[in-house]
Amino acid sequence: MRELDGGRWTVLIVLALGAVVAGCSTKGPGADSRDGHRDTTAEARAALEAPHADSVHNALGRAAPGSFPDAIPAGADHGAKPGEWTMPGRDYVNSRFSPLGDINTANVAQLKVATSMATGVLNGMEGQPLVVGTTMYVVTPFPNVLTAIDLTKPGGAAKWSYEPNPDPRSVGIACCDIVNRGAVFADGKIIYSLLDAEVVAVDAATGKAAWRTRVGDINLGETFTAAPLVVGNNVFVGNSGGELGVRGYIAALDLKTGAVKWKAYSTGSDADVKIGPDFHAFYPKDQGKNLGETSWKGDQWKLGGGTTWGWISYDPETKLLFYSTGNPGVWNPDMRPGDNKWSITLFARDPETGNAKWAYQFVAHDAWDYDEIMENILVDMPVNGKTRKLLVHPGRTGFAYTFDRETGELLAANTFQPTNWATAVDLKTGKHLEDPTKRTHAGVVTRDICPSSTGAKDEQPSAFSPRTGLVYIPAHNVCMDYEGVEANYIAGTPYLGASVKMYPGPGGYRGELVAWDPIKAQKLCGVKEDLPLWSGVLATAGDVVFYGTMDGWFKAIDARSCAELWKTKVASGIVGNPIAYSVDGKEYIAVYAGIGGWMGAVAFPDISTDDPYTALGVAGAVPDLKQKTNRGGVLYVFTL
Amino acid sequence: MSSPSDRGVHRARIGVAAWLTVVASATALLVACNNRTDVAGGAQPASTFYIGPQPGPDRTLARAENPYHDDRTVLAEGRRLFNWYNCSGCHGDHAGGGMGPSLRDSSWYYGGDEASIFASITEGRQHGMPAWGTKLPRDQIWKIVTYIKSLRTPYEPDAPR
Amino acid sequence: MSPTPRVRRRPGSYPALAALVVTCAGCDAPMSIFGAAGDGGRRISGLAWFMIMTAAVVYVAVMALFLAAMWRNRSRDPGAVDLSRRGNGFIVWGGAVMPSLVLAAVFVAGLAAMGRFPARASERAPAFTVTGRQWWWQVDYDDPSLPGRFTTANELHVPVGETVRIRLLSGDVIHSFWVPGLQGKLDLIPGDTNEVRIHAEKAGTYRGQCAEFCGQQHANMAFTVVAEPRAQWAAWIAGQQQLAKEPADSLAASGRELVTGGPCAMCHTVRGTNARGQVGPDLTHVGSRLTIAAGTLPNTLGTMEAWIANAQSLKPGTKMPTLTQFSGRELRAVATYLETLK
């Protein structure tokens, strides 16, 4: 009897211990069923940041390519005076280079505030002001008020305001803050888009609307945030809403009347995409009939994204319009098998007819939301001794691309930030050499993907200096975990299908101003920043490069060495693009302060950071943003 | 020296004591777990007689009652519906905000009590909140309301990590 | 010492015979594995018969030996068994070796049946995707050989005499795809893709069932496989690829308004209209299906109305909500419109 008793107690104790151990080792809820194979130990991270030929950190002393006075094509500024800024990127080629040189490396340290003006809006001040003659034009985020400021008056005085009163329902369908990326001046009018998918042209002298056209439909989730571009008699504008299953297009409006002349879609039949007999894609992967339909399952192309909310360029030499498209709609890649053309595609089009001349799809069957709506900077520079017409595209994918803009041939591509979803681009086929373990899928969490969905850079535009031959890129270093989940389509609501959590990338910094040599496709020098850089960049003839940080530092660096020359703290984080202009022969630098935008919205009070998946995952990348800055739209002007 | 039968009785008594302890603790635990804590939470304002209209929504009119007010069994379904109807697309994966404001925090534009949240979902709101009243059965809207009220409580299903 | 009681037993074969009779009575039932009309199903039922016959033979033999032993030793004293004598070799051969051989044979027969399920199909056989969800089946006709691709629910059409590959995915938990008349079971496992091959030899309608417990309504997660001649099958495919039919009368037209503008569009797709919800079954051709609610109800106007108005009482726990917002006339209009979507 005694033996049995002892045995019974032993069994009970062992069972109890076993239950405790089993309970402790049970996976918690929501554990992923299959981890990515890539090891995430410190070793692997160190490998990502180890110097290799195409990304040497802070290599001071390496010679810049040199001076290329003819790099910017003639006629790019469409006759604007050096002291004016009449287009979003200053000129057709989006160089964001100002020929003004009074503020230079010797005296920029003396820059001080000349004036500042509250815009009255608390959301993200993306975009840039325009200066035509002696008047500055400022467009605010929703409600998209246009204000004309007389720069000859002390401190600048508002002349008039145009209040368009766009539909407030559009506030709830703009994915990434209710921003506006600026206006364009043409034909005596200031033309810009309204959040509720309208485009308006306002007389630059009187402030009265000349025309106002509804182009898109907010009930389908469409909004307009991009800056238009005017070429000849056409106003070009792109739409937003790739997160709501909106079908992307670029529209051409008549400059005089505002009537919609044509829309070139990003998905659908060749007729819809305006691919005709004179279309020739350089690479076989982009050749075929009706790829905008056949590279999708069923009719997913109707919800296929490819929105065009970024920057449009025009080449006065080849007379081609360049822009690129966004993500293919739903973020869950398993819901849209196929190459998903023509999302994430660079298009060259005839501006009159809209017919596509060539196209290059950066990422086929996107699994990471790598919208490639970035600026396409058109420069003429020598490659192997021969001057070629180039197109430089610093990409969301982590690669900066240099194309021949006449044919679409990719001449060089290299990474400018830690990137692991692909290791290189095969220049012969135009395809990225992907790491299959970094492809995301439904029902699986794929971890440690670099760059994150916000990319190695987002919409914030780079600048080019013909005096150095360098492109100055405002970059991010953020990585992510990404899980595809089931998505439901309800018109006018998000069609997302992914759970994304972002966090800082390797190396201890989250942003970097990269000085990039587009010919050799390598970094010359850089300035690392704590926060991702979400402002645009300005390059001037004084060899100074200006940019701003998300916590409100407006900085000037030397264009050749990246040495910091000057900085000042402004009222709010900077997500806008600095410009240079002159009035009465005196040079000024203007920039918006006003945190916001996709990542900047984490600073807003109605965003909670205890959930790192908030705001499509950015809350995990900058959880400290609320402590570092606050909202408040202010226009700053600096001078010596 | 105790006899085998004495030892047997002694062991039996220990066994009974042990079982009684187990049963007592289990009962205590069950009682504690079933303690119907108010999922919604929140204190009731003290009643005061005011002359004249008061700012904010009317608190004297009969307001809709949440049939799932105390019911934690609907939280998982509320979470599922929150994702199905794309609430998570605008308000964030775990309602932390994004295109729309955070529903996890304590600041509410239109009222944070259950009836106000129900009204906001059903009627829609200026600045882009769609009106779901004709699109979803009330039953499902109440389940979503119950889920929203469970955020940042220990009962939140699928809490963010 | 008390005498050993004489034990009398009934012949054990009566229950076995009764079982056989009962089984055969179910041969024509929809879920019977014995009425197999598909290549895989035939192998399973063949294997089943082989095992039943083998077992019956073994059973009869063992019972006979048992009776014989009892009869031979009916007057022997159990206490008088001589334990010093060597054991009977017959016991070793008949009790250990024979059963091992029999079991081995059955095992091999089973492996053989499982291994050739059905004859090797060419990789060009059309492939469809079935995704199991609680508690219905999403069927995607997404084979590249089809001119268009479409999605339907709970009903699979296959050409007779040809092999069809079916990819099995799960949207949530483990389900199991089982059409007893045609094929064995294969699980649908979340995160994995399984592939089952169906080769129907006789035209007809076969009922399938989820065979892995998957939640509250696992029992009501059935589906239909319709095997038809190729010409008819191609015609059905062509019909399903069409967009939803236009409503023929005003009642159906008002039904369409209610479907696209009301709660139905939140979850369901009707291709050709604005209803594009993707979490519920595709309704573009719901009127042509044989059943609704995954085999729970026959597809008629009345059952459709009942399903819309009170799904929770017909299939408690289903993801389809109870929609009380429709008036009687509205309900009739919605159901009429859906029934016209053939």
PDB file of N, CA and C in Angstrom, chain C residues 153-186:
ATOM      1  N   ALA C 153     -19.408  29.764 -55.021  1.00  0.00           N
ATOM      2  CA  ALA C 153     -19.376  29.230 -53.656  1.00  0.00           C
ATOM      3  C   ALA C 153     -20.155  27.942 -53.557  1.00  0.00           C
ATOM      4  N   ASN C 154     -19.611  27.016 -52.792  1.00  0.00           N
ATOM      5  CA  ASN C 154     -20.332  25.834 -52.344  1.00  0.00           C
ATOM      6  C   ASN C 154     -20.731  24.863 -53.446  1.00  0.00           C
ATOM      7  N   GLU C 155     -20.351  25.125 -54.668  1.00  0.00           N
ATOM      8  CA  GLU C 155     -20.735  24.203 -55.730  1.00  0.00           C
ATOM      9  C   GLU C 155     -19.592  24.113 -56.719  1.00  0.00           C
ATOM     10  N   LEU C 156     -19.209  22.874 -57.029  1.00  0.00           N
ATOM     11  CA  LEU C 156     -18.072  22.640 -57.908  1.00  0.00           C
ATOM     12  C   LEU C 156     -18.585  21.839 -59.102  1.00  0.00           C
ATOM     13  N   HIS C 157     -18.296  22.281 -60.296  1.00  0.00           N
ATOM     14  CA  HIS C 157     -18.685  21.530 -61.488  1.00  0.00           C
ATOM     15  C   HIS C 157     -17.433  20.981 -62.137  1.00  0.00           C
ATOM     16  N   VAL C 158     -17.477  19.689 -62.464  1.00  0.00           N
ATOM     17  CA  VAL C 158     -16.306  19.061 -63.090  1.00  0.00           C
ATOM     18  C   VAL C 158     -16.746  18.298 -64.335  1.00  0.00           C
ATOM     19  N   PRO C 159     -15.863  18.164 -65.298  1.00  0.00           N
ATOM     20  CA  PRO C 159     -16.220  17.382 -66.491  1.00  0.00           C
ATOM     21  C   PRO C 159     -16.087  15.888 -66.206  1.00  0.00           C
ATOM     22  N   VAL C 160     -17.034  15.125 -66.707  1.00  0.00           N
ATOM     23  CA  VAL C 160     -17.019  13.685 -66.468  1.00  0.00           C
ATOM     24  C   VAL C 160     -15.874  13.041 -67.239  1.00  0.00           C
ATOM     25  N   GLY C 161     -15.262  12.073 -66.608  1.00  0.00           N
ATOM     26  CA  GLY C 161     -14.234  11.306 -67.297  1.00  0.00           C
ATOM     27  C   GLY C 161     -12.896  12.009 -67.384  1.00  0.00           C
ATOM     28  N   GLU C 162     -12.772  13.166 -66.809  1.00  0.00           N
ATOM     29  CA  GLU C 162     -11.490  13.874 -66.856  1.00  0.00           C
ATOM     30  C   GLU C 162     -11.029  14.148 -65.441  1.00  0.00           C
ATOM     31  N   THR C 163      -9.710  14.234 -65.296  1.00  0.00           N
ATOM     32  CA  THR C 163      -9.167  14.527 -63.976  1.00  0.00           C
ATOM     33  C   THR C 163      -9.116  16.031 -63.771  1.00  0.00           C
ATOM     34  N   VAL C 164      -9.472  16.423 -62.601  1.00  0.00           N
ATOM     35  CA  VAL C 164      -9.456  17.848 -62.251  1.00  0.00           C
ATOM     36  C   VAL C 164      -8.627  17.980 -60.983  1.00  0.00           C
ATOM     37  N   ARG C 165      -7.745  18.956 -60.951  1.00  0.00           N
ATOM     38  CA  ARG C 165      -6.950  19.174 -59.743  1.00  0.00           C
ATOM     39  C   ARG C 165      -7.623  20.261 -58.911  1.00  0.00           C
ATOM     40  N   ILE C 166      -7.677  20.043 -57.625  1.00  0.00           N
ATOM     41  CA  ILE C 166      -8.283  21.054 -56.763  1.00  0.00           C
ATOM     42  C   ILE C 166      -7.269  21.441 -55.703  1.00  0.00           C
ATOM     43  N   ARG C 167      -6.914  22.707 -55.690  1.00  0.00           N
ATOM     44  CA  ARG C 167      -6.006  23.211 -54.654  1.00  0.00           C
ATOM     45  C   ARG C 167      -6.858  23.563 -53.442  1.00  0.00           C
ATOM     46  N   LEU C 168      -6.409  23.133 -52.295  1.00  0.00           N
ATOM     47  CA  LEU C 168      -7.190  23.335 -51.078  1.00  0.00           C
ATOM     48  C   LEU C 168      -6.474  24.313 -50.156  1.00  0.00           C
ATOM     49  N   LEU C 169      -7.147  25.408 -49.869  1.00  0.00           N
ATOM     50  CA  LEU C 169      -6.592  26.410 -48.958  1.00  0.00           C
ATOM     51  C   LEU C 169      -7.596  26.636 -47.845  1.00  0.00           C
ATOM     52  N   SER C 170      -7.117  27.193 -46.758  1.00  0.00           N
ATOM     53  CA  SER C 170      -8.063  27.518 -45.688  1.00  0.00           C
ATOM     54  C   SER C 170      -7.967  28.982 -45.343  1.00  0.00           C
ATOM     55  N   GLY C 171      -9.117  29.565 -45.092  1.00  0.00           N
ATOM     56  CA  GLY C 171      -9.121  30.965 -44.696  1.00  0.00           C
ATOM     57  C   GLY C 171      -9.059  31.167 -43.202  1.00  0.00           C
ATOM     58  N   ASP C 172      -9.259  30.135 -42.433  1.00  0.00           N
ATOM     59  CA  ASP C 172      -9.229  30.319 -40.988  1.00  0.00           C
ATOM     60  C   ASP C 172      -8.729  29.085 -40.261  1.00  0.00           C
ATOM     61  N   VAL C 173      -9.532  28.052 -40.115  1.00  0.00           N
ATOM     62  CA  VAL C 173      -9.134  26.882 -39.328  1.00  0.00           C
ATOM     63  C   VAL C 173      -9.030  25.679 -40.273  1.00  0.00           C
ATOM     64  N   ILE C 174      -8.735  24.532 -39.697  1.00  0.00           N
ATOM     65  CA  ILE C 174      -8.584  23.320 -40.509  1.00  0.00           C
ATOM     66  C   ILE C 174      -9.958  22.807 -40.900  1.00  0.00           C
ATOM     67  N   HIS C 175     -10.164  22.624 -42.184  1.00  0.00           N
ATOM     68  CA  HIS C 175     -11.362  21.950 -42.678  1.00  0.00           C
ATOM     69  C   HIS C 175     -10.906  20.701 -43.408  1.00  0.00           C
ATOM     70  N   SER C 176     -11.865  19.947 -43.913  1.00  0.00           N
ATOM     71  CA  SER C 176     -11.478  18.775 -44.696  1.00  0.00           C
ATOM     72  C   SER C 176     -12.456  18.578 -45.836  1.00  0.00           C
ATOM     73  N   PHE C 177     -11.908  18.361 -46.994  1.00  0.00           N
ATOM     74  CA  PHE C 177     -12.690  18.252 -48.231  1.00  0.00           C
ATOM     75  C   PHE C 177     -13.012  16.785 -48.459  1.00  0.00           C
ATOM     76  N   TRP C 178     -14.308  16.445 -48.444  1.00  0.00           N
ATOM     77  CA  TRP C 178     -14.674  15.039 -48.553  1.00  0.00           C
ATOM     78  C   TRP C 178     -15.910  14.880 -49.407  1.00  0.00           C
ATOM     79  N   VAL C 179     -15.720  14.225 -50.562  1.00  0.00           N
ATOM     80  CA  VAL C 179     -16.854  13.847 -51.396  1.00  0.00           C
ATOM     81  C   VAL C 179     -16.835  12.334 -51.448  1.00  0.00           C
ATOM     82  N   PRO C 180     -17.601  11.651 -50.620  1.00  0.00           N
ATOM     83  CA  PRO C 180     -17.459  10.196 -50.528  1.00  0.00           C
ATOM     84  C   PRO C 180     -17.680   9.485 -51.849  1.00  0.00           C
ATOM     85  N   GLY C 181     -18.541  10.056 -52.660  1.00  0.00           N
ATOM     86  CA  GLY C 181     -18.815   9.377 -53.925  1.00  0.00           C
ATOM     87  C   GLY C 181     -17.663   9.453 -54.906  1.00  0.00           C
ATOM     88  N   LEU C 182     -16.740  10.360 -54.682  1.00  0.00           N
ATOM     89  CA  LEU C 182     -15.697  10.575 -55.675  1.00  0.00           C
ATOM     90  C   LEU C 182     -14.285  10.436 -55.135  1.00  0.00           C
ATOM     91  N   GLN C 183     -14.105  10.712 -53.873  1.00  0.00           N
ATOM     92  CA  GLN C 183     -12.718  10.877 -53.422  1.00  0.00           C
ATOM     93  C   GLN C 183     -12.646  10.707 -51.921  1.00  0.00           C
ATOM     94  N   GLY C 184     -11.412  10.525 -51.443  1.00  0.00           N
ATOM     95  CA  GLY C 184     -11.223  10.480 -49.997  1.00  0.00           C
ATOM     96  C   GLY C 184     -11.098  11.881 -49.432  1.00  0.00           C
ATOM     97  N   LYS C 185     -10.798  11.940 -48.150  1.00  0.00           N
ATOM     98  CA  LYS C 185     -10.719  13.235 -47.476  1.00  0.00           C
ATOM     99  C   LYS C 185      -9.342  13.846 -47.640  1.00  0.00           C
ATOM    100  N   LEU C 186      -9.298  15.147 -47.745  1.00  0.00           N
ATOM    101  CA  LEU C 186      -8.008  15.829 -47.675  1.00  0.00           C
ATOM    102  C   LEU C 186      -8.231  17.135 -46.941  1.00  0.00           C
TER     103      LEU C 186
END
